[in-house]
PDB file of C-alpha atoms in Angstrom:
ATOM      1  CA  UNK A   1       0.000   0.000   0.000  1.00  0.00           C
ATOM      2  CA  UNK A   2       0.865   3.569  -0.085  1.00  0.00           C
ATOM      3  CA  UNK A   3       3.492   5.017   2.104  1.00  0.00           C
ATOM      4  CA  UNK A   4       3.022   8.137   4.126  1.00  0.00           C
ATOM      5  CA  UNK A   5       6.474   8.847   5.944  1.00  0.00           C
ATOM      6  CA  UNK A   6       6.522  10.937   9.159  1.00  0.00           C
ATOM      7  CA  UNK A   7       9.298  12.476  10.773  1.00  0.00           C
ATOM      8  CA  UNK A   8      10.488  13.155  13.483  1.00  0.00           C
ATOM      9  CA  UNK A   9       8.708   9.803  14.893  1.00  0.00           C
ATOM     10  CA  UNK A  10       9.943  11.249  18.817  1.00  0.00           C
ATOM     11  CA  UNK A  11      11.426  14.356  19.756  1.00  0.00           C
ATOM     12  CA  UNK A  12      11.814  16.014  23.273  1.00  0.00           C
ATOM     13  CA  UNK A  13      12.481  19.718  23.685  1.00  0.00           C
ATOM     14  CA  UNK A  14      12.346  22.779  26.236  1.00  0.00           C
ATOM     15  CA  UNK A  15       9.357  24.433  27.044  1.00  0.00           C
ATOM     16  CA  UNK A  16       9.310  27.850  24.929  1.00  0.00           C
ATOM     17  CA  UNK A  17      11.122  26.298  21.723  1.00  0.00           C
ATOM     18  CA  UNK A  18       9.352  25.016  18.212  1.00  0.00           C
ATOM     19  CA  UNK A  19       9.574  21.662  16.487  1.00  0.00           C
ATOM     20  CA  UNK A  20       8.804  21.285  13.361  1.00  0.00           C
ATOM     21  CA  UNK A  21       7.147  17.386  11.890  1.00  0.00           C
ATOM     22  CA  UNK A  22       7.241  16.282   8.338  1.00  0.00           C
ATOM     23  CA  UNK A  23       4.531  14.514   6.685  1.00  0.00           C
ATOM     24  CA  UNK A  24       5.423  12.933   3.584  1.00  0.00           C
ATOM     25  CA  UNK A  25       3.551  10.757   0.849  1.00  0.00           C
ATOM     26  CA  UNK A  26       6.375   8.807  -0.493  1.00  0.00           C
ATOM     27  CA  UNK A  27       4.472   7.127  -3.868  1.00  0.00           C
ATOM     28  CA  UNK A  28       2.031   9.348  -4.270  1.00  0.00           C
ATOM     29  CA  UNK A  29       0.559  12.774  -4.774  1.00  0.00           C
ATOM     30  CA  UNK A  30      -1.416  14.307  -1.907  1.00  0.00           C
ATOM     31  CA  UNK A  31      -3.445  16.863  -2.345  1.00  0.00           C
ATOM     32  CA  UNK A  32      -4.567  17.022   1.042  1.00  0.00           C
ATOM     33  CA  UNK A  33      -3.058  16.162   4.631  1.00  0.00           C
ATOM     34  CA  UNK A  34      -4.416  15.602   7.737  1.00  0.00           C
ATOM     35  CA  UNK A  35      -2.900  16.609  11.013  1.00  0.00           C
ATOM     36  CA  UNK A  36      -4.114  14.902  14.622  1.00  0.00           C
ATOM     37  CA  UNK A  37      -3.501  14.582  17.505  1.00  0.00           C
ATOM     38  CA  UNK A  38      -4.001  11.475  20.315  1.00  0.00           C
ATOM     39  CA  UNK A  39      -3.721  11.280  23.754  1.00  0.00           C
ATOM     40  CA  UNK A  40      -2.706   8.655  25.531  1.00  0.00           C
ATOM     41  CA  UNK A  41      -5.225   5.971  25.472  1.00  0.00           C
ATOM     42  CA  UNK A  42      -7.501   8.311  23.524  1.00  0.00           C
ATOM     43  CA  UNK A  43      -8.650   8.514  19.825  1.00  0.00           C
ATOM     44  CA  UNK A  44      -7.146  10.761  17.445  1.00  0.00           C
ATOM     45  CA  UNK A  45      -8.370  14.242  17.530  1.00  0.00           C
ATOM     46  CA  UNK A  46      -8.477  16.392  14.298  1.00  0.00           C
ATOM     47  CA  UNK A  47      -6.521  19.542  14.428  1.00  0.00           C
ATOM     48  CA  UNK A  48      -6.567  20.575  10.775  1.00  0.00           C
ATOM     49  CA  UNK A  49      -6.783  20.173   7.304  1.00  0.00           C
ATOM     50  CA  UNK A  50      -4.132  21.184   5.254  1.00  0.00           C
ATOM     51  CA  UNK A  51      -4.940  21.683   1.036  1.00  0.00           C
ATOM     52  CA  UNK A  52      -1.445  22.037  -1.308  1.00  0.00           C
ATOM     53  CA  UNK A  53      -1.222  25.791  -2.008  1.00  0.00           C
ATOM     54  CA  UNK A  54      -3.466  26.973   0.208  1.00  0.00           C
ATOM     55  CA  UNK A  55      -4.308  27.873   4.134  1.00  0.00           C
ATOM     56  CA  UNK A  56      -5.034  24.989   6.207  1.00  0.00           C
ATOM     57  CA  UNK A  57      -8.262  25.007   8.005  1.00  0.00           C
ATOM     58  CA  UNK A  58      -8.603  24.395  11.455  1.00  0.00           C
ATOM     59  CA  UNK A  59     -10.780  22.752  13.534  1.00  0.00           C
ATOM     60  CA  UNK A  60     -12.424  24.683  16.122  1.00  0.00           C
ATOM     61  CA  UNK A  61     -10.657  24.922  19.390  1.00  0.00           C
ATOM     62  CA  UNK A  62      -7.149  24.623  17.641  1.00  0.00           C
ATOM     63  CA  UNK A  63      -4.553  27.578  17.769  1.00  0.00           C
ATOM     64  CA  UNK A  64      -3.408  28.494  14.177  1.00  0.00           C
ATOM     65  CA  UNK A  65      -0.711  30.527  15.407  1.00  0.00           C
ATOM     66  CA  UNK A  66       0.233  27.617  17.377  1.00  0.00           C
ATOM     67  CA  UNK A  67       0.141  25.005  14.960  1.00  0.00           C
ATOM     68  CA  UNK A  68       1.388  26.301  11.699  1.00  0.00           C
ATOM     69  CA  UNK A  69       0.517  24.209   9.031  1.00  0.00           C
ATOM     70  CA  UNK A  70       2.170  24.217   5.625  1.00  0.00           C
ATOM     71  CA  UNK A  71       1.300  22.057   2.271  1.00  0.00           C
ATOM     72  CA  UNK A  72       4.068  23.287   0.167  1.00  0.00           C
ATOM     73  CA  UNK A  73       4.048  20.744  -2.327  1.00  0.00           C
ATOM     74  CA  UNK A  74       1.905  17.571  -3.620  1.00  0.00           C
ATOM     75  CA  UNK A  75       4.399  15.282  -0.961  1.00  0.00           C
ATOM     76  CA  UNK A  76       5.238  17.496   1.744  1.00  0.00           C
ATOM     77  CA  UNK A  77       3.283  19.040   4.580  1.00  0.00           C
ATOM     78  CA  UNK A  78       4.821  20.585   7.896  1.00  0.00           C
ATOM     79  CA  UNK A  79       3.196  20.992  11.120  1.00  0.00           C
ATOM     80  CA  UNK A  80       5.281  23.335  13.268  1.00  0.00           C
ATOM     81  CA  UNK A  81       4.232  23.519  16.611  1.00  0.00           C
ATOM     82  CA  UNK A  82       5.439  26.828  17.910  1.00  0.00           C
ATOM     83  CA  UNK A  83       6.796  28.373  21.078  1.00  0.00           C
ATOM     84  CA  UNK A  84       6.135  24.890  22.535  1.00  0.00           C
ATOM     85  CA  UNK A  85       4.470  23.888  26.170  1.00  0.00           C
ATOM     86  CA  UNK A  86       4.361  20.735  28.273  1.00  0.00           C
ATOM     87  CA  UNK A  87       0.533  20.554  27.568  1.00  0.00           C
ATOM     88  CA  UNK A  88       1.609  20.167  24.060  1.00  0.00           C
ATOM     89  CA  UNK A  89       3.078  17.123  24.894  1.00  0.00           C
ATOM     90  CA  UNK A  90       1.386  14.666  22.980  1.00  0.00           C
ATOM     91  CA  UNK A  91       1.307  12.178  19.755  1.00  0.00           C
ATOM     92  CA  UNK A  92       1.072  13.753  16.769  1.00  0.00           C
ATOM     93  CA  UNK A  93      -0.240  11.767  13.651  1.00  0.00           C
ATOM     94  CA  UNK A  94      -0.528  13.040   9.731  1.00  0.00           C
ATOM     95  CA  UNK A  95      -2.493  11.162   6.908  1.00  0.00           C
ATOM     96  CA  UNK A  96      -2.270  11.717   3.285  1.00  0.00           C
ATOM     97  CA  UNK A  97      -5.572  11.400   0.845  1.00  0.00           C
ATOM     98  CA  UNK A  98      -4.065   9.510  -2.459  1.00  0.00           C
ATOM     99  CA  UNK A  99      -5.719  11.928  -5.459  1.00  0.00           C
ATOM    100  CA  UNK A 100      -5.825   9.323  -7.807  1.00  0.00           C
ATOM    101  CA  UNK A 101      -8.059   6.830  -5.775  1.00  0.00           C
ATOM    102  CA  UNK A 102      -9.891   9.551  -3.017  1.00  0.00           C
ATOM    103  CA  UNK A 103     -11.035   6.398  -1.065  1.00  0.00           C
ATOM    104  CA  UNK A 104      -7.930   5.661   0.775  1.00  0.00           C
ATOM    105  CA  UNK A 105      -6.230   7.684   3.780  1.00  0.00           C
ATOM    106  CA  UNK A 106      -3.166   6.790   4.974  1.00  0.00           C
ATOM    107  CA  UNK A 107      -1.332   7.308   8.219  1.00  0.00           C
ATOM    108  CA  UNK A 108       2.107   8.550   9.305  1.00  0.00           C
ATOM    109  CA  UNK A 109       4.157   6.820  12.055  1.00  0.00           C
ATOM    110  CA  UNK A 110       3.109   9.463  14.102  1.00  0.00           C
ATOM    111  CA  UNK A 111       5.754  11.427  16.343  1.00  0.00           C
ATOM    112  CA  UNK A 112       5.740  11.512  19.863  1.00  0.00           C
ATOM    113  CA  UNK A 113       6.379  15.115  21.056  1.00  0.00           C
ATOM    114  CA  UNK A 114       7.603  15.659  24.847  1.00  0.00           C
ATOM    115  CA  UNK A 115       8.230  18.994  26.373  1.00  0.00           C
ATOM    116  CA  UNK A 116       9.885  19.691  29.226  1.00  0.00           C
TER     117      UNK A 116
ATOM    118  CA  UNK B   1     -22.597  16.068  14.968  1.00  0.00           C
ATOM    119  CA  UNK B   2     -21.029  13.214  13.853  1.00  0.00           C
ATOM    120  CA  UNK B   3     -20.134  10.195  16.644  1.00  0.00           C
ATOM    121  CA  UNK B   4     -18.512   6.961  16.505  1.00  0.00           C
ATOM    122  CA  UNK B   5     -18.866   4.445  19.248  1.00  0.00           C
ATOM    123  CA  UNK B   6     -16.671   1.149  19.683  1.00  0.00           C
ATOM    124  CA  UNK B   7     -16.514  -0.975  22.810  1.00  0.00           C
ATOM    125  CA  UNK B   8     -13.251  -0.610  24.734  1.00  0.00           C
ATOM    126  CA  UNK B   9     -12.050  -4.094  25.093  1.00  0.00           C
ATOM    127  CA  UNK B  10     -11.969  -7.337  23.816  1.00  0.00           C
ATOM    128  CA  UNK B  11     -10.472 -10.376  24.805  1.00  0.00           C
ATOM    129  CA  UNK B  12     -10.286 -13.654  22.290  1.00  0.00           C
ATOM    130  CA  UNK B  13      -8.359 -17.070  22.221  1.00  0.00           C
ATOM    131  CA  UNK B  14      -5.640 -17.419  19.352  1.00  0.00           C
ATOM    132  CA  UNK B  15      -7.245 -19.120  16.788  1.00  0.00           C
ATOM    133  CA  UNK B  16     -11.183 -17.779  17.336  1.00  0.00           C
ATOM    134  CA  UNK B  17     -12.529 -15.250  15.785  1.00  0.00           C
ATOM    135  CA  UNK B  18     -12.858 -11.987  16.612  1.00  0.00           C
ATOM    136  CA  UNK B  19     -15.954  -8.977  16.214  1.00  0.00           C
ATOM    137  CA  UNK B  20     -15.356  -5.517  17.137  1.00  0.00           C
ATOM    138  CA  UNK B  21     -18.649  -3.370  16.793  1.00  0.00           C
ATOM    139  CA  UNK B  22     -18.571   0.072  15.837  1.00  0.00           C
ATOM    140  CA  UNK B  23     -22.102   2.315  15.890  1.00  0.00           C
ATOM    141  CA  UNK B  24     -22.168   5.862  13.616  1.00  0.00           C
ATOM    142  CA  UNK B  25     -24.544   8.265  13.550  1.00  0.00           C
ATOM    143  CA  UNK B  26     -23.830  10.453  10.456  1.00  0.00           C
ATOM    144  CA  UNK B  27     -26.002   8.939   7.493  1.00  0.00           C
ATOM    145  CA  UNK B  28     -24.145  10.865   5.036  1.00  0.00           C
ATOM    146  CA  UNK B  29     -21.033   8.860   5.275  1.00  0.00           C
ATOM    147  CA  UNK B  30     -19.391   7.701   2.099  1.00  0.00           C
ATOM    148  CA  UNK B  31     -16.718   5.635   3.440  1.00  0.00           C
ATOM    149  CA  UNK B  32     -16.145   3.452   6.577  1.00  0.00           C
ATOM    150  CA  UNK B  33     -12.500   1.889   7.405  1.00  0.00           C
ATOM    151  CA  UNK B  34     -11.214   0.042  10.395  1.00  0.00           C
ATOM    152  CA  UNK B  35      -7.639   1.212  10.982  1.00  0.00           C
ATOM    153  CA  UNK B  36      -5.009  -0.911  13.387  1.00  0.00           C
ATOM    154  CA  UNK B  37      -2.723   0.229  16.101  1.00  0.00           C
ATOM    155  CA  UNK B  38       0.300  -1.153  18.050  1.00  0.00           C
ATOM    156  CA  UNK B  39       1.882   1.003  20.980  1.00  0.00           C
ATOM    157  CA  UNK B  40       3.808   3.769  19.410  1.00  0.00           C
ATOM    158  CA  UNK B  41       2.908   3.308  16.030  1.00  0.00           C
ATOM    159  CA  UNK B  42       0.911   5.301  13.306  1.00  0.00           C
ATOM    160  CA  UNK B  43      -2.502   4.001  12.342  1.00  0.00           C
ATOM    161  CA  UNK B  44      -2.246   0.865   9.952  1.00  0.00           C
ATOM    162  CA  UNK B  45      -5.253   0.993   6.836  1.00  0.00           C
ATOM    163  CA  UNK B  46      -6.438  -2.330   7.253  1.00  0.00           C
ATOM    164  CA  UNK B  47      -9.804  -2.400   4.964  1.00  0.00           C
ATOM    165  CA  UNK B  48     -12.438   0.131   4.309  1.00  0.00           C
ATOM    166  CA  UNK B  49     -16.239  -0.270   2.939  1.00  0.00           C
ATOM    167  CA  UNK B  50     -18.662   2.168   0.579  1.00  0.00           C
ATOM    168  CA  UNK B  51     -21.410   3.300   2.352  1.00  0.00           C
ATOM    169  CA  UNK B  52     -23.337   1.594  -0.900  1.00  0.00           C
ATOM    170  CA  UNK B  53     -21.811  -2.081   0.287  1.00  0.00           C
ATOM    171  CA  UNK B  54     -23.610  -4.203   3.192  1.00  0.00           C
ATOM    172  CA  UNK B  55     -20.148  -6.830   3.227  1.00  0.00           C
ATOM    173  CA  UNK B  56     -16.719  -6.815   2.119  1.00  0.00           C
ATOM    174  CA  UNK B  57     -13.927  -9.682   2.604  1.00  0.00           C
ATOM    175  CA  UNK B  58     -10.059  -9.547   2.234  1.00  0.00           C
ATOM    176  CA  UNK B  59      -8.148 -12.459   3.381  1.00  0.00           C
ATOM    177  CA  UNK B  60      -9.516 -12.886   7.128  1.00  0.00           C
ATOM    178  CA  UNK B  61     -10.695  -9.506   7.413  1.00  0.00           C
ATOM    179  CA  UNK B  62     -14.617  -9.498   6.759  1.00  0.00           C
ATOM    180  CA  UNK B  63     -16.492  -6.004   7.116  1.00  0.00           C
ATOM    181  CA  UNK B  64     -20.429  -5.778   7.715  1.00  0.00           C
ATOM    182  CA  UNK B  65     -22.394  -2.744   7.519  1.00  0.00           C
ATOM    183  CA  UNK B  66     -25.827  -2.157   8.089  1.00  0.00           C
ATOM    184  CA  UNK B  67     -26.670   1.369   7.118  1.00  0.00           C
ATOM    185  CA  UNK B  68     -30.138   1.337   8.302  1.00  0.00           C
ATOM    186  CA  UNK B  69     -28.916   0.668  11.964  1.00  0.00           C
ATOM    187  CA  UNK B  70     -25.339   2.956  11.251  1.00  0.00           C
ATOM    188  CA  UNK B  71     -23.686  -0.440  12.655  1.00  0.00           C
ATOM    189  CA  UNK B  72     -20.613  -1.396  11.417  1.00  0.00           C
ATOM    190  CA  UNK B  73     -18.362  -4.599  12.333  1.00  0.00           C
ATOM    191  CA  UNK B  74     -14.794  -5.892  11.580  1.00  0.00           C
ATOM    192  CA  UNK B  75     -14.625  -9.644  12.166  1.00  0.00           C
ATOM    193  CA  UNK B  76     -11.040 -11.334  12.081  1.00  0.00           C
ATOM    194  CA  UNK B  77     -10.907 -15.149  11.331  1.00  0.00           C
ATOM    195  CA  UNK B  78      -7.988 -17.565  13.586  1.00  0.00           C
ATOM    196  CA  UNK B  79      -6.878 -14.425  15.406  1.00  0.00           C
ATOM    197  CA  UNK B  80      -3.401 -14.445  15.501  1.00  0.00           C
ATOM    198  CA  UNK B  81      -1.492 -12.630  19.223  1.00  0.00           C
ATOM    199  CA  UNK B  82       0.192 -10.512  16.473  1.00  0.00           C
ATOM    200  CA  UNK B  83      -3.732  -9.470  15.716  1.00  0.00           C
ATOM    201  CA  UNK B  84      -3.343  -8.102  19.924  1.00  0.00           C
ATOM    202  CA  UNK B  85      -3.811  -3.603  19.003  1.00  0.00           C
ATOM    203  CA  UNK B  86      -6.223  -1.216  19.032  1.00  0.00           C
ATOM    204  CA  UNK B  87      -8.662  -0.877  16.354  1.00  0.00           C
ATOM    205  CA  UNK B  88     -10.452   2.093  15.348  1.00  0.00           C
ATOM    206  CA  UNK B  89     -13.104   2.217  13.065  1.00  0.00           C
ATOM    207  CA  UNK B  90     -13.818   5.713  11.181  1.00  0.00           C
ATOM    208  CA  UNK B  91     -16.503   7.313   8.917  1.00  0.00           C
ATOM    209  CA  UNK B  92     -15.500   9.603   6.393  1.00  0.00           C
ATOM    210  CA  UNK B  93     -18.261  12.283   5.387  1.00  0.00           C
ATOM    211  CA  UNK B  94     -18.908  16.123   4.607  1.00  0.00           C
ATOM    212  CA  UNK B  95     -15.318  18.045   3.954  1.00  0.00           C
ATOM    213  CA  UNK B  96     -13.987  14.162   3.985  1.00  0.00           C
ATOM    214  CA  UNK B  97     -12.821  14.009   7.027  1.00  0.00           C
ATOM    215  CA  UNK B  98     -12.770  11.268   9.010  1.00  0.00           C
ATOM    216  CA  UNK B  99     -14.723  10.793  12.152  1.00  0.00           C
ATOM    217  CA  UNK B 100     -12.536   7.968  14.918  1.00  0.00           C
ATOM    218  CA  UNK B 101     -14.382   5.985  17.425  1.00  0.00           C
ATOM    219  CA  UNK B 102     -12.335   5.571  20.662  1.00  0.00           C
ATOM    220  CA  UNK B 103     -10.825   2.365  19.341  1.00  0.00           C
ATOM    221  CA  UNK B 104     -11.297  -1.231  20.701  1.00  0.00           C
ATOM    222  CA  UNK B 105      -8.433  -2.861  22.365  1.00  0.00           C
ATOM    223  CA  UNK B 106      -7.656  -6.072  21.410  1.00  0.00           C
ATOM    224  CA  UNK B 107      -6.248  -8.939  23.274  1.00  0.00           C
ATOM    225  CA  UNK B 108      -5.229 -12.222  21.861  1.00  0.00           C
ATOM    226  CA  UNK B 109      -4.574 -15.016  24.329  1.00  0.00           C
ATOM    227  CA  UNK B 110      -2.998 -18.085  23.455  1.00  0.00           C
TER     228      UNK B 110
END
């Protein structure tokens, strides 16, 4: 099946920096990206939909200054969580829609973000 | 609003099969899918269904839906302890975005 690679898959940084996570569709074109997030023992929680070229949107609730998205390219989209918290500590999780099929949505590795 | 419902646990014997439930309550949903995850890991596509289909098989996976009820199931034949994650099943509607229930854990004993 497709292959959606995510990276960082863990990070851990001080409180008051930004990390930035890569979402990639490795055999395929993506025209949109999903960003979630899950806590632990929880479902995954969408923060945002992010279109190639364009703004993301954001679900309600979620901090666009926060959580900068950007969908620079058909394979690539960023989530850059900014001026980070311990509350932000959390697993992070991007999926890819395949263009050519629309049915199919598939999942990073997801990256486990810690913050001290 | 849209809400999907799962049990939170279920416990089988290697080698019986296993049902995990899953209840939705958006009737506009185009696609269902059952997704798989082990600790630390990203969420593994493991079949999906169109809202138009009542059944679809792959290998030991078998998916039933009943729109009229917004009940969908995920039965795994000779359940395996590699089979032992949580499964969430999601509905995909309006905007396409996908709707998660709060996933089923699944233990396989041997």
């Amino acid at each position: 099946g497709a292959v959606v690679s995510q990276h960082p898959s863990r990070v851990i940084c001080k409180s008051g920096t930004s990390v930035k996570i890569e979402c990639r569709s490795l055999d395929f074109q993506a025209t949109t990206m999903f960003w979630y997030r899950q806590f632990p023992k929880q479902s995954l929680m969408l923060m945002a939909t992010s279109n190639e070229g364009s703004k993301a949107t954001y679900e309600q609730g979620v901090e666009k200054d926060k959580f900068l998205i950007n969908h620079a390219s058909l394979t690539l989209s960023t989530l850059t969580v900014t001026s980070a918290h311990p509350e932000d500590s959390s697993f992070y999780i991007c999926s890819a829609e395949d263009g050519t099929t629309n049915e199919k949505l598939f999942f990073g590795s997801g990256t486990q973000l810690s913050v001290l | 609003g849209e809400d999907v419902e799962q049990s939170l646990f279920l416990s089988v014997r290697e080698g019986d099969s296993s049902v995990i439930n899953c209840t939705y309550t958006d009737s506009s949903s185009t696609y269902l899918y059952w997704y798989k995850q082990e600790p630390g890991a990203g969420l593994q596509l493991l079949t999906y269904i169109f809202s138009n289909m009542d059944m679809k098989q792959d290998q030991r996976l078998t998916v039933l839906l009943n729109k009229k009820d917004k009940h969908l199931s995920l039965r795994i034949a000779d359940t395996q302890t590699g089979d032992s994650a949580i499964y969430f099943c999601a509905e995909r509607a309006a905007g396409n975005k996908l709707t998660f229930g709060g996933g089923t854990r699944v233990l396989v004993k041997p």
